[in-house]
Coordinates of C-alpha atoms and ligand atoms in Angstrom, one line a residue:
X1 CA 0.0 0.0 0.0
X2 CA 1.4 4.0 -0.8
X3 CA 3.1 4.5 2.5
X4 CA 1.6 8.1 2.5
X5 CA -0.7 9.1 5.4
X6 CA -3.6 10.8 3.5
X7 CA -6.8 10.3 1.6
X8 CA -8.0 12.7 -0.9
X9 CA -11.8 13.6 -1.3
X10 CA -13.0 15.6 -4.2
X11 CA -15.9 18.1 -3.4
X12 CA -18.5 19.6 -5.9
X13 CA -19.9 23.1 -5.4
X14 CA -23.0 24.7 -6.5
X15 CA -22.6 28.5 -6.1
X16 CA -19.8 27.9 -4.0
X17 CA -21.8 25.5 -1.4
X18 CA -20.7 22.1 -1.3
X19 CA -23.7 19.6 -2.4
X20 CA -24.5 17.1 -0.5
X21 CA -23.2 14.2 -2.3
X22 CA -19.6 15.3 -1.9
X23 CA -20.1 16.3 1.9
X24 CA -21.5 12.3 2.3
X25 CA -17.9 11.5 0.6
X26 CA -16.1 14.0 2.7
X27 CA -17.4 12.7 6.0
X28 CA -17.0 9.0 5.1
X29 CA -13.3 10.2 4.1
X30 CA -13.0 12.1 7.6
X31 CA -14.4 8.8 9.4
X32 CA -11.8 6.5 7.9
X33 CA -9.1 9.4 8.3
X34 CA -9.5 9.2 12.2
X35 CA -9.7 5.4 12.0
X36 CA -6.2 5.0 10.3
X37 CA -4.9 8.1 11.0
X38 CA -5.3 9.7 7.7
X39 CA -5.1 13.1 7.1
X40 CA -8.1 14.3 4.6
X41 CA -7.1 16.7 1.6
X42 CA -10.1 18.3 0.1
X43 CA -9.9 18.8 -3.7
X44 CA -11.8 22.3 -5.1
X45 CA -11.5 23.0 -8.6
X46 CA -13.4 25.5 -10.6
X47 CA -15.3 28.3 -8.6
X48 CA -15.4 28.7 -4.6
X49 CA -15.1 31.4 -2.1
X50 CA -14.7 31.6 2.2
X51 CA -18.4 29.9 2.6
X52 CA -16.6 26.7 0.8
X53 CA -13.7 26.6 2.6
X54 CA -16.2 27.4 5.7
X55 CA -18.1 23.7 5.0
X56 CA -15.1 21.8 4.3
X57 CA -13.3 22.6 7.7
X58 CA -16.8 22.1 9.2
X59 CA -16.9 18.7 7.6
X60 CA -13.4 17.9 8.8
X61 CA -11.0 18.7 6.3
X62 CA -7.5 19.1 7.4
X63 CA -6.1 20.4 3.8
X64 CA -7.8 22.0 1.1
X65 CA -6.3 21.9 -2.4
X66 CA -7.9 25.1 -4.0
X67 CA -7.7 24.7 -7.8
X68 CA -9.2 28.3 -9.4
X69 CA -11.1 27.4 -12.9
X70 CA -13.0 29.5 -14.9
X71 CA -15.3 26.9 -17.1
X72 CA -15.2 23.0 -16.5
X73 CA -13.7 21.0 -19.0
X74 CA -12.9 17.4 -18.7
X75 CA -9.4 17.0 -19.8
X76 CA -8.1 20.1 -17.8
X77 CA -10.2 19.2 -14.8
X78 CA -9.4 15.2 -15.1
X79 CA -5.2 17.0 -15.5
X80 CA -5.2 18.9 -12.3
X81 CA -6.9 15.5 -10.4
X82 CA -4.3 13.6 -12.1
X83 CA -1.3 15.8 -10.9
X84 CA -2.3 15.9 -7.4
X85 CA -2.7 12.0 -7.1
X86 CA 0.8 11.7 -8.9
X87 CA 1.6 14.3 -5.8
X88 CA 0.3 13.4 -3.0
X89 CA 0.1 9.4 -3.9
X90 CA -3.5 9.3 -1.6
X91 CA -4.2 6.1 0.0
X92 CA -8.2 6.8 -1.7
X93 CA -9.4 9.0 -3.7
X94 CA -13.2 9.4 -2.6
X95 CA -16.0 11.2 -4.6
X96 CA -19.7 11.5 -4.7
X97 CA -22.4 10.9 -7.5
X98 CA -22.0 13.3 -10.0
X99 CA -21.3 13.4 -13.8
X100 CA -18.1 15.7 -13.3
X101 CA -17.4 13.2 -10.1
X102 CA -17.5 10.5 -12.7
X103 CA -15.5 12.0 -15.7
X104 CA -12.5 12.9 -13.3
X105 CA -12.6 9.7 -11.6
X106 CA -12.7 8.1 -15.0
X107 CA -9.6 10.2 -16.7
X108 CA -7.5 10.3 -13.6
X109 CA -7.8 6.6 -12.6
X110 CA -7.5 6.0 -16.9
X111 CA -4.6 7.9 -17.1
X112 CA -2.5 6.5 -14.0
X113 CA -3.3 3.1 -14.7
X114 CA -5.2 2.8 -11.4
X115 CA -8.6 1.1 -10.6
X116 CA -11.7 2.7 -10.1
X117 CA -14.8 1.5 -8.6
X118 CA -18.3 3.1 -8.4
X119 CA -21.3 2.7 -6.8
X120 CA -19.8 1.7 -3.7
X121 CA -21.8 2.0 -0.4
X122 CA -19.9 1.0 2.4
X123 CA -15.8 0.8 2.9
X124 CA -14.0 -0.8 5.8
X125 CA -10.2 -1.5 6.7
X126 CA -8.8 -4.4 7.3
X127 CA -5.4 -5.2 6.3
X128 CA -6.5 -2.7 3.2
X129 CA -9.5 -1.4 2.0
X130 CA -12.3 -3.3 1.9
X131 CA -15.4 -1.9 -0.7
X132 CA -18.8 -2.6 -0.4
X133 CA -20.9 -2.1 -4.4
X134 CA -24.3 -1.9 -4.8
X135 CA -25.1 -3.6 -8.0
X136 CA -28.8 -3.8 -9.5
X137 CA -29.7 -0.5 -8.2
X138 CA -29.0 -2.4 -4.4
X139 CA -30.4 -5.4 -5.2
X140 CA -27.5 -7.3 -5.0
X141 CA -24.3 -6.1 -2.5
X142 CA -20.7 -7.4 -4.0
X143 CA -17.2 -7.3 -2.0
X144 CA -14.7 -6.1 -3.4
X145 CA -10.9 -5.3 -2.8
X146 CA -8.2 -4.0 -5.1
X147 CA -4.7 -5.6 -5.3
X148 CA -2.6 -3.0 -5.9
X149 CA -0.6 -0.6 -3.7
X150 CA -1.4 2.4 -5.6
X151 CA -4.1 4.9 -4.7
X152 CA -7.9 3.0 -5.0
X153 CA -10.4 5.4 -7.2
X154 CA -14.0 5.3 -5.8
X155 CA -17.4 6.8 -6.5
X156 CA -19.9 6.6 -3.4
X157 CA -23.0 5.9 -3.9
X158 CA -25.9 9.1 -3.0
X159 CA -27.3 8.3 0.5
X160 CA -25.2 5.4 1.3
X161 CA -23.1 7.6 3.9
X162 CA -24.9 10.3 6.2
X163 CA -23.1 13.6 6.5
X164 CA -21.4 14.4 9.2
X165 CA -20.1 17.8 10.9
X166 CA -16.8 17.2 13.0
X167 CA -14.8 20.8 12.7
X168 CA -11.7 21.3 12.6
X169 CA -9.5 24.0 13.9
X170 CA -6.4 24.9 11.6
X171 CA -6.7 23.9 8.1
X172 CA -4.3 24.5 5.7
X173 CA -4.9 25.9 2.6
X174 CA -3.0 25.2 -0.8
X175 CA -3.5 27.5 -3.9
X176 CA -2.5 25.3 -6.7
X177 CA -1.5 26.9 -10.0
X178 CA -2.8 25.0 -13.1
X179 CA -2.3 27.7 -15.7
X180 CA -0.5 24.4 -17.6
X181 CA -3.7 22.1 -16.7
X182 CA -5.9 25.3 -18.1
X183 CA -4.1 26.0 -21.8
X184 CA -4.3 24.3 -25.1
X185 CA -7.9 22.9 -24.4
X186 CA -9.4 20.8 -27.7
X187 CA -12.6 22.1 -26.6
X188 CA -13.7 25.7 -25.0
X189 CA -17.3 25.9 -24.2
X190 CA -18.5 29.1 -25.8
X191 CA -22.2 29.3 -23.5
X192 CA -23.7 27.9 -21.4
X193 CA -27.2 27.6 -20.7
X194 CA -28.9 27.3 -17.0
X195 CA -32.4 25.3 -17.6
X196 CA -34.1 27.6 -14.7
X197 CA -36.6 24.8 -12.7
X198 CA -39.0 26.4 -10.5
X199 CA -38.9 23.1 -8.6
X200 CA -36.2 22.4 -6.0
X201 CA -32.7 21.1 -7.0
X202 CA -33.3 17.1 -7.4
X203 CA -30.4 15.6 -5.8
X204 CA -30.3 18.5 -2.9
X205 CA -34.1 17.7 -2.2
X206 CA -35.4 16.6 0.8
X207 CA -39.2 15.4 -0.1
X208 CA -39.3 14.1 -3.7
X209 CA -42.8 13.7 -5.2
X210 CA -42.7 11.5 -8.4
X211 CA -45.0 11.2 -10.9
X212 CA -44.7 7.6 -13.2
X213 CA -46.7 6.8 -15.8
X214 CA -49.9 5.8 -13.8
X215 CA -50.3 9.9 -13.1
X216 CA -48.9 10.7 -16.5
X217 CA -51.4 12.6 -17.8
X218 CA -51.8 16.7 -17.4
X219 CA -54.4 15.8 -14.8
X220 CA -52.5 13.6 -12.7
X221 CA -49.6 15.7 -12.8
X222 CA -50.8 18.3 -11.5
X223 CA -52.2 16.7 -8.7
X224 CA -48.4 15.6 -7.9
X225 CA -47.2 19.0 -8.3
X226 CA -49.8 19.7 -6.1
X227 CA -48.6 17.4 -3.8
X228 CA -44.8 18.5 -4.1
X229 CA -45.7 22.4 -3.3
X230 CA -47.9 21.8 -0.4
X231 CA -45.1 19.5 1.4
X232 CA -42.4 21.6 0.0
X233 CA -40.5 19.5 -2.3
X234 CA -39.3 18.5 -6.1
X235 CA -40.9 17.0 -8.5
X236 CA -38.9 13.6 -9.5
X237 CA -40.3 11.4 -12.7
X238 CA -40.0 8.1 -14.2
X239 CA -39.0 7.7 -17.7
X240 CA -41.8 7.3 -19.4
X241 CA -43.0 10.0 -18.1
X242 CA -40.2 12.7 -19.3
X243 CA -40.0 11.0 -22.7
X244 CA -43.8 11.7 -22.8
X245 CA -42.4 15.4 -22.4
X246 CA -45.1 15.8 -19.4
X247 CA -41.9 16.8 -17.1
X248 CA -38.6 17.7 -18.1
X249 CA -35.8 15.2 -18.4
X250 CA -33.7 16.9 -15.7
X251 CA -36.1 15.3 -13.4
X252 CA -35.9 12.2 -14.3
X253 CA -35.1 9.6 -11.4
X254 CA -32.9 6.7 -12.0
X255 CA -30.9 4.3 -14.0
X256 CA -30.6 7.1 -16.9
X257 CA -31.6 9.9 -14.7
X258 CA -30.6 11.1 -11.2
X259 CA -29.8 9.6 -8.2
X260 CA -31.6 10.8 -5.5
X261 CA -31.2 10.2 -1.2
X262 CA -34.1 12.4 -0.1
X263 CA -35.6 12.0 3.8
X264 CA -39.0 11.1 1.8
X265 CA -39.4 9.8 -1.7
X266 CA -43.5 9.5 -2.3
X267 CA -44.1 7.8 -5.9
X268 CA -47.4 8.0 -7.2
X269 CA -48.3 5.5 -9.9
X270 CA -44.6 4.4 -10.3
X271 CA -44.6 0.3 -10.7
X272 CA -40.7 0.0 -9.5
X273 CA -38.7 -0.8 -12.6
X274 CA -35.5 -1.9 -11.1
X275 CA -33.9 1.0 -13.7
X276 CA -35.9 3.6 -11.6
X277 CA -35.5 1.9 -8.1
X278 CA -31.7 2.5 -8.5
X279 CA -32.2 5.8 -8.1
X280 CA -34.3 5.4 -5.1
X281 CA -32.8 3.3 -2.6
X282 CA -30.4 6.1 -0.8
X283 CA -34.1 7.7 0.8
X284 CA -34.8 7.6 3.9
X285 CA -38.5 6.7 3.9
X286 CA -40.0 5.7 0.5
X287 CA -44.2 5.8 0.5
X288 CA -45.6 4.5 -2.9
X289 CA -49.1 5.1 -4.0
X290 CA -50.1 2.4 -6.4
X291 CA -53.4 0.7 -7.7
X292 CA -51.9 -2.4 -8.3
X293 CA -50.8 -4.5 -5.2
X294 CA -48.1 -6.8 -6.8
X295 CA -46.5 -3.6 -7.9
X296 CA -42.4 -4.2 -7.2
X297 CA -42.1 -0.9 -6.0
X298 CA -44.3 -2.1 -2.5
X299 CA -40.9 -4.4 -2.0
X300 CA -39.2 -1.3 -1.4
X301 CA -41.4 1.1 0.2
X302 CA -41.9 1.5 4.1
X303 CA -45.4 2.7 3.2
X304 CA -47.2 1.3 0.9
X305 CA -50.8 2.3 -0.5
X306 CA -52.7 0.4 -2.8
X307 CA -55.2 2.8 -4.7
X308 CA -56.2 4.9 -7.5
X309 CA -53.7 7.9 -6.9
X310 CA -55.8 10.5 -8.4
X311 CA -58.7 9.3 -5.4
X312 CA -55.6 9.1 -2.6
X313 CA -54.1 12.4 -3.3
X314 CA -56.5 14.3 -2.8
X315 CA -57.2 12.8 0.5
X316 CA -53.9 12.7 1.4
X317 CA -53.5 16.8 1.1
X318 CA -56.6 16.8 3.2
X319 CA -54.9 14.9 6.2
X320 CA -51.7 17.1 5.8
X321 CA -53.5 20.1 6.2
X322 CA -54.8 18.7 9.5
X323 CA -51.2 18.1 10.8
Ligands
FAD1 P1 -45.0 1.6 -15.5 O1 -44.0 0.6 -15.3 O2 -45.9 1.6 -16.7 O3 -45.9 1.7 -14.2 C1 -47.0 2.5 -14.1 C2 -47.7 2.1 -12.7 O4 -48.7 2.9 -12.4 C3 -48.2 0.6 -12.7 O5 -47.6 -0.1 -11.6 C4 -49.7 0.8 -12.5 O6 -50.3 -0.1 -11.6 C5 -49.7 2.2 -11.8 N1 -51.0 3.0 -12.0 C6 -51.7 3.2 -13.1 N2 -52.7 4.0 -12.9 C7 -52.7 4.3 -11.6 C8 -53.4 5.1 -10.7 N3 -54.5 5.8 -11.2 N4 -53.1 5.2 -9.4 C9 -52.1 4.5 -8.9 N5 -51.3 3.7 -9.7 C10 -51.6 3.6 -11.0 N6 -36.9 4.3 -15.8 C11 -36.8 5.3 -14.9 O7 -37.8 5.6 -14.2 N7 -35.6 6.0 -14.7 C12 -34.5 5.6 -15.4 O8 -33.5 6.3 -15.2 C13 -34.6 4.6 -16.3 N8 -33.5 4.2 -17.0 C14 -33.6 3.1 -17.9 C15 -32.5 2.7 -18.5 C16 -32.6 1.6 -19.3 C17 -31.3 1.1 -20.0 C18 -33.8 0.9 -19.5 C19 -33.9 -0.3 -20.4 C20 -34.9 1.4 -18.9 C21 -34.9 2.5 -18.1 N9 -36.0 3.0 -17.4 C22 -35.9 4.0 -16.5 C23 -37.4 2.5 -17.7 C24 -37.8 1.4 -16.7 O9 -37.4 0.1 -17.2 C25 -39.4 1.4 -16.6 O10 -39.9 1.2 -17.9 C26 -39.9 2.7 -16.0 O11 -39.3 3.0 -14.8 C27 -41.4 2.5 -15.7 O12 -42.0 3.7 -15.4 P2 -43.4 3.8 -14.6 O13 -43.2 3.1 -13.3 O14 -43.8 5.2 -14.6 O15 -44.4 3.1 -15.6

């Protein structure tokens, strides 16, 4: 194993606040870190201010790595994560769920010949480290270990880990200079476009209200948008549903889609796919309204109702307004 004594954790902002994917990876960095006396380097690249470097040393960083980008691009993003791992040879390199998570994972790990493992939802020390992946969106839990001394890649799976504040006192900040990481690009993106969602961000959400294809009309989506504003939350869908064009695709849950770890999912007239159940499994409480009792998605959910959710709904909001 690298006889260094860190682990490295990349962290993904959104308006210079940490999401919470990458504050899950940071504190299940920060746990192992005080088990094997590890010290944790956070990895920032792109935009971030004081409020960032706030979170981090709340979540128990002990070194931040500041990397100041002006516009994500994979090569010079997947560069500057390959120079630091060629630096500071980390024991892990931890990330959460996210496409850019996944494309520096991917070039880094590619480029130093290293392995990199995804989906992983629970990692222990033994004699080395010890992964845990979720395959078939949970169904199935595989062991897995990697033979090689060099630093071990890995992609955490949303929700698997909780976040965790344990601050820290002194934490030492390093400017790193990547004006070679930032030049010659193949590809400069020219604009880009914010699709502006009334409803709350997906992953960041902590009640998700999804509409599958058994409310997949106008009139049953309304009554789960109805839903999602009275309880405060976003509006998740299934598939079908945003290939129907009824919601947009940036809301789509799963597989394909995003993967959620809300404190409540409800889904109304969602059967359970197993492609949309991997999306699912990192909430906390999952209710599902369905008219069909065999429905697969009643194997998952701590509630289940079985009914016509345009008659449940309704009734439903009624009871809530009591509360
Ligand atoms: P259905 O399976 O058609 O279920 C509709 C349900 O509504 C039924 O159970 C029915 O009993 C119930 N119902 C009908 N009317 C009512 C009513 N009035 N009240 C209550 N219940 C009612 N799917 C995703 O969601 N996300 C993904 O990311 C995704 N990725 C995929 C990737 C691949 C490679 C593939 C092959 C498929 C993917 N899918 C994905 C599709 C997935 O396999 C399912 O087809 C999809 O999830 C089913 O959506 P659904 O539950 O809305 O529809």
């Amino acid at each position: 194993m690298s006889n260094t004594n860190n682990l490295m954790v990349y962290i993904q902002c959104d308006e210079n606040t940490p999401i919470n994917a990458s504050l899950e990876a940071l504190s299940k960095g920060v746990e192992l870190g005080k088990e094997n006396n590890l010290d944790v380097i956070v990895v920032l690249i792109g935009k971030f201010d004081e409020n960032t470097e706030k979170i981090c040393k709340d979540y128990g960083a002990n070194k931040i790595i500041e990397a100041a980008v002006e516009q994500y691009n994979i090569k010079s993003y997947g560069e500057i994560v390959t120079k630091l791992v060629k630096e500071y040879s980390p024991k892990l390199f931890l990330a959460g769920t996210t496409p850019v998570a996944k494309d520096v994972t991917a070039y880094a790990s590619s480029k130093l010949d290293m392995v990199s493992l995804s989906n992983v939802s629970d990692i222990k020390m033994q004699d080395d480290f010890e992964f845990t992946i979720a395959l078939y969106g949970g169904a199935v839990l595989r062991d897995a270990s990697i033979n090689s001394d060099t630093t071990k890649f890995a992609i955490l799976s949303s929700g698997a880990f909780k976040k965790v504040l344990s601050p820290v006192d002194n934490v030492e900040i390093i400017k790193e200079d990547c004006s070679e990481q930032t030049k010659d690009l193949l590809t400069i993106i020219k604009e880009s476009v914010t699709e502006i969602s009334e409803s709350v961000n997906l992953e960041e959400a902590e009640i998700i209200v999804a509409c599958g294809r058994g409310m997949g009309t106008p009139e049953g989506y309304k009554l789960v948008e109805d839903l999602a504003k009275q309880l405060g939350g976003a509006i998740g869908a299934t598939r079908p549903v945003t290939e129907s064009g009824l919601v947009a695709r940036t809301q789509q849950v799963g597989q394909s889609g995003k993967i959620v770890a809300p404190k409540l999912y409800i889904g109304c007239g969602v059967s359970g796919a197993v492609q949309h159940l991997s999306g699912i499994l990192g909430s906390d409480y999952i209710v599902a309204i369905n008219k069909d009792e065999d429905a697969p998605i009643f194997e998952v959910a701590d509630v289940g109702i079985v009914g016509d959710a345009m008659a449940v709904i309704p009734l439903f909001m009624e009871e809530i307004k009591k509360v």
